Short mmCIF file of C-alpha atoms in Angstrom, two decimals:
data_model
loop_
_atom_site.label_atom_id
_atom_site.label_comp_id
_atom_site.label_asym_id
_atom_site.label_seq_id
_atom_site.Cartn_x
_atom_site.Cartn_y
_atom_site.Cartn_z
CA MET A 1 -23.23 23.49 -3.86
CA GLU A 2 -23.33 20.43 -6.10
CA GLU A 3 -22.68 17.09 -4.45
CA VAL A 4 -19.09 15.83 -4.47
CA LYS A 5 -18.19 12.16 -4.07
CA LEU A 6 -14.89 10.32 -4.33
CA LEU A 7 -14.31 6.65 -5.09
CA GLY A 8 -10.95 5.50 -3.77
CA ILE A 9 -8.98 2.40 -2.87
CA PHE A 10 -7.00 1.92 0.36
CA PRO A 11 -4.01 1.99 0.70
CA SER A 12 -3.42 3.63 -2.69
CA PRO A 13 -1.92 7.15 -2.40
CA TYR A 14 -3.81 8.43 -5.43
CA ALA A 15 -7.12 9.03 -3.67
CA HIS A 16 -5.28 10.81 -0.85
CA ARG A 17 -3.98 13.37 -3.32
CA VAL A 18 -7.57 14.25 -4.10
CA ILE A 19 -8.66 14.22 -0.45
CA TRP A 20 -5.87 16.67 0.42
CA ALA A 21 -6.75 18.97 -2.47
CA LEU A 22 -10.44 19.06 -1.54
CA LYS A 23 -9.60 19.70 2.12
CA LEU A 24 -7.25 22.54 1.17
CA LYS A 25 -10.05 24.03 -0.94
CA GLY A 26 -12.59 23.59 1.85
CA VAL A 27 -14.80 21.35 -0.30
CA LYS A 28 -16.85 18.69 1.47
CA CYS A 29 -16.79 15.23 -0.09
CA ASP A 30 -18.41 11.85 0.54
CA TYR A 31 -15.82 9.07 0.32
CA ILE A 32 -16.76 5.67 -1.14
CA ALA A 33 -14.26 2.88 -0.47
CA GLU A 34 -13.53 0.47 -3.30
CA ASP A 35 -11.90 -2.98 -3.26
CA PHE A 36 -8.97 -3.32 -5.67
CA PHE A 37 -9.76 -7.00 -6.31
CA ASN A 38 -13.55 -6.68 -6.34
CA LYS A 39 -14.44 -3.41 -8.03
CA SER A 40 -18.02 -2.23 -7.75
CA GLN A 41 -20.39 -1.85 -10.65
CA LEU A 42 -20.51 1.85 -9.81
CA LEU A 43 -16.77 2.22 -10.42
CA LEU A 44 -16.89 0.20 -13.64
CA GLN A 45 -19.82 2.30 -14.82
CA LEU A 46 -18.19 5.62 -13.97
CA ASN A 47 -14.76 4.71 -15.38
CA PRO A 48 -15.26 2.03 -18.03
CA VAL A 49 -12.04 2.94 -19.84
CA THR A 50 -9.36 2.22 -17.23
CA GLN A 51 -11.66 0.80 -14.52
CA LYS A 52 -9.44 2.38 -11.87
CA ALA A 53 -9.93 4.60 -8.84
CA PRO A 54 -9.90 7.36 -7.82
CA VAL A 55 -12.93 8.77 -9.55
CA LEU A 56 -14.36 12.14 -8.52
CA ILE A 57 -18.08 12.69 -9.02
CA HIS A 58 -19.14 16.33 -9.15
CA GLY A 59 -22.70 17.18 -9.98
CA GLY A 60 -23.22 13.65 -11.23
CA LYS A 61 -20.30 13.84 -13.67
CA PRO A 62 -17.29 11.51 -13.22
CA ILE A 63 -13.64 12.57 -13.58
CA ALA A 64 -10.93 9.89 -13.54
CA GLU A 65 -7.14 9.86 -13.01
CA SER A 66 -5.81 11.62 -9.92
CA ILE A 67 -3.69 14.23 -11.70
CA VAL A 68 -6.60 15.16 -13.98
CA ILE A 69 -8.82 15.36 -10.91
CA LEU A 70 -6.34 17.68 -9.18
CA GLU A 71 -6.38 20.01 -12.19
CA TYR A 72 -10.19 19.88 -12.26
CA ILE A 73 -10.38 20.79 -8.57
CA GLU A 74 -8.01 23.71 -9.11
CA GLU A 75 -10.06 25.04 -12.01
CA THR A 76 -13.46 24.47 -10.41
CA TRP A 77 -12.84 25.91 -6.94
CA GLN A 78 -10.85 29.14 -7.15
CA GLN A 79 -10.24 29.60 -3.41
CA ASN A 80 -6.83 28.73 -1.96
CA PRO A 81 -4.99 28.34 -5.32
CA LEU A 82 -2.77 25.26 -5.62
CA LEU A 83 -1.03 26.34 -8.83
CA PRO A 84 1.07 29.51 -9.15
CA HIS A 85 -0.42 32.59 -10.79
CA ASP A 86 2.60 33.18 -13.05
CA PRO A 87 2.28 31.27 -16.37
CA TYR A 88 5.92 30.12 -16.32
CA ASP A 89 5.66 28.87 -12.76
CA ARG A 90 2.43 27.07 -13.63
CA ALA A 91 4.18 25.42 -16.57
CA MET A 92 7.04 24.29 -14.30
CA ALA A 93 4.54 22.85 -11.83
CA ARG A 94 2.89 20.87 -14.63
CA PHE A 95 6.31 19.71 -15.85
CA TRP A 96 7.04 18.13 -12.47
CA LEU A 97 3.53 16.70 -12.26
CA LYS A 98 4.16 14.95 -15.58
CA PHE A 99 7.66 13.89 -14.52
CA GLY A 100 6.23 12.26 -11.42
CA GLU A 101 3.52 10.40 -13.30
CA ASP A 102 5.85 9.25 -16.08
CA LYS A 103 8.36 7.89 -13.56
CA ILE A 104 5.89 6.10 -11.25
CA PRO A 105 6.79 2.62 -12.61
CA ALA A 106 10.50 3.32 -12.08
CA PHE A 107 9.90 4.76 -8.61
CA PHE A 108 7.97 1.68 -7.49
CA ALA A 109 10.02 -1.02 -9.26
CA PHE A 110 12.26 -1.56 -6.21
CA PHE A 111 9.19 -2.72 -4.31
CA MET A 112 8.03 -5.24 -6.92
CA THR A 113 11.39 -6.89 -7.64
CA VAL A 114 14.01 -8.99 -5.83
CA GLY A 115 17.72 -9.79 -6.12
CA GLU A 116 19.71 -8.12 -8.89
CA GLU A 117 16.60 -6.60 -10.40
CA GLN A 118 15.80 -4.94 -7.09
CA GLU A 119 19.34 -3.60 -6.77
CA LYS A 120 19.09 -2.08 -10.24
CA ALA A 121 15.62 -0.68 -9.54
CA THR A 122 16.80 0.80 -6.23
CA LYS A 123 19.68 2.58 -7.93
CA GLU A 124 17.37 4.00 -10.60
CA ALA A 125 14.84 5.17 -8.00
CA LYS A 126 17.58 6.96 -6.07
CA GLU A 127 18.72 8.69 -9.26
CA LEU A 128 15.15 9.91 -9.82
CA LEU A 129 14.93 11.16 -6.24
CA ARG A 130 18.20 13.00 -6.80
CA ILE A 131 16.79 14.72 -9.89
CA LEU A 132 13.63 15.61 -8.00
CA GLU A 133 15.58 17.06 -5.07
CA GLU A 134 18.12 19.04 -7.09
CA HIS A 135 16.00 20.29 -9.99
CA GLY A 136 12.42 20.10 -8.73
CA LEU A 137 12.57 21.11 -5.07
CA GLY A 138 15.92 22.90 -4.97
CA ASP A 139 16.23 25.17 -1.94
CA LYS A 140 12.50 25.89 -1.71
CA LYS A 141 10.31 24.88 1.24
CA PHE A 142 7.72 23.40 -1.11
CA PHE A 143 7.93 22.64 -4.81
CA GLY A 144 6.14 25.87 -5.71
CA GLY A 145 7.71 28.08 -3.04
CA ASN A 146 6.51 28.82 0.48
CA GLU A 147 3.01 27.33 0.17
CA VAL A 148 1.96 23.76 -0.47
CA GLY A 149 0.63 23.19 -4.00
CA LEU A 150 -0.45 20.56 -6.51
CA THR A 151 3.09 19.31 -7.08
CA ASP A 152 3.51 18.66 -3.36
CA LEU A 153 0.23 16.75 -3.29
CA ALA A 154 1.28 14.68 -6.29
CA PHE A 155 4.54 13.71 -4.56
CA GLY A 156 2.83 13.26 -1.22
CA TRP A 157 3.33 9.50 -1.56
CA ILE A 158 7.04 10.10 -0.88
CA ALA A 159 6.17 11.67 2.47
CA CYS A 160 3.53 9.15 3.52
CA TRP A 161 3.97 5.89 1.62
CA LEU A 162 7.65 5.53 0.69
CA GLU A 163 8.81 4.56 4.19
CA VAL A 164 6.07 1.92 4.30
CA LEU A 165 7.21 0.44 0.98
CA GLU A 166 10.83 0.58 2.19
CA GLU A 167 9.92 -1.34 5.33
CA VAL A 168 7.95 -4.01 3.50
CA ALA A 169 10.65 -4.42 0.81
CA GLY A 170 13.58 -4.21 3.23
CA VAL A 171 15.21 -1.49 1.13
CA LYS A 172 16.13 2.08 2.09
CA LEU A 173 15.88 4.77 -0.59
CA LEU A 174 15.46 8.09 1.15
CA GLU A 175 18.43 8.29 3.51
CA VAL A 176 18.67 11.48 5.55
CA ASP A 177 22.32 12.08 4.61
CA GLY A 178 21.71 11.38 0.94
CA PHE A 179 18.60 13.51 0.50
CA PRO A 180 18.56 16.24 3.19
CA ARG A 181 16.30 18.65 1.29
CA LEU A 182 13.70 16.00 0.48
CA HIS A 183 13.74 14.93 4.12
CA ARG A 184 13.12 18.53 5.18
CA TRP A 185 10.29 18.76 2.65
CA VAL A 186 8.72 15.56 4.05
CA GLU A 187 8.73 17.08 7.53
CA ASP A 188 7.32 20.40 6.32
CA PHE A 189 4.66 18.67 4.21
CA LYS A 190 3.42 16.58 7.12
CA GLU A 191 3.19 19.68 9.31
CA VAL A 192 0.76 21.47 6.99
CA PRO A 193 -2.40 21.44 9.17
CA VAL A 194 -4.72 19.96 6.54
CA ILE A 195 -2.18 17.29 5.63
CA LYS A 196 -1.40 16.52 9.27
CA GLU A 197 -5.10 16.05 10.03
CA ASN A 198 -5.55 13.71 7.04
CA LEU A 199 -2.45 11.51 7.04
CA PRO A 200 -2.93 7.85 6.07
CA ASP A 201 -2.72 5.23 8.79
CA ARG A 202 0.87 3.96 8.61
CA ASP A 203 0.24 0.65 10.40
CA GLY A 204 -2.88 0.09 8.33
CA ASN A 205 -0.90 0.74 5.16
CA ILE A 206 1.75 -1.82 6.15
CA TYR A 207 -0.89 -4.44 6.94
CA GLU A 208 -2.83 -3.85 3.71
CA ILE A 209 0.28 -3.82 1.52
CA LYS A 210 1.63 -7.03 3.05
CA ASP A 211 -1.80 -8.61 2.61
CA LYS A 212 -2.26 -7.49 -0.99
CA LEU A 213 1.31 -7.97 -2.28
CA PRO A 214 0.99 -11.74 -2.91
CA LYS A 215 -2.25 -11.10 -4.79
CA LEU A 216 -0.65 -8.36 -6.89
CA ASN A 217 2.27 -10.64 -7.74
CA ALA A 218 -0.17 -13.39 -8.67
CA GLU A 219 -2.00 -11.01 -11.00
CA GLU A 220 1.29 -10.07 -12.68
CA THR A 221 2.17 -13.75 -13.12
CA LYS A 222 -1.13 -14.36 -14.91
CA GLU A 223 -0.32 -11.60 -17.38
#
């Protein structure tokens, strides 16, 4: 089997999507940790366009962007499919993958703002969660049915990172009473054996986010 490596940044959820997918496929991978504020020459060489992680290296060839990587993994390793077989269901899965990626700035705005802007961002994020719960998840156990799939991995940040961002920002988005089905999905997602064995360190996430937030805000101010 050709060598598989993954460049990722902690505590970003994007590399974890890829880790989960590879684990579910039974593919071994060497993980290379990157520093968000001091990116290696290897990362810049492998992804000169966006200069971002994660980057998957398979057989010496780099693939960037986590959603693209997930699709690549699904197409390259056929075992344990993460997309439905039915063409319509596959299209719906890709629709929600795109929805999630398009709305990432809106989802995370509550964490990067304060005051009235934060109140507005919080309301918008809750509206997006409502759409996701009612139209994406519905009454299903997972987004694709009874088995965890790519869409679940893409929204895995809700299960593992959202509560950390809520704690750091002092804002609550995902109330149990307001989003019962998403809460049930979070519990089911975390109980999937591969996910459970590869959950991010919550305390480590809080520490890293609190440490990096002033630097991120400083970078935004420069722009």
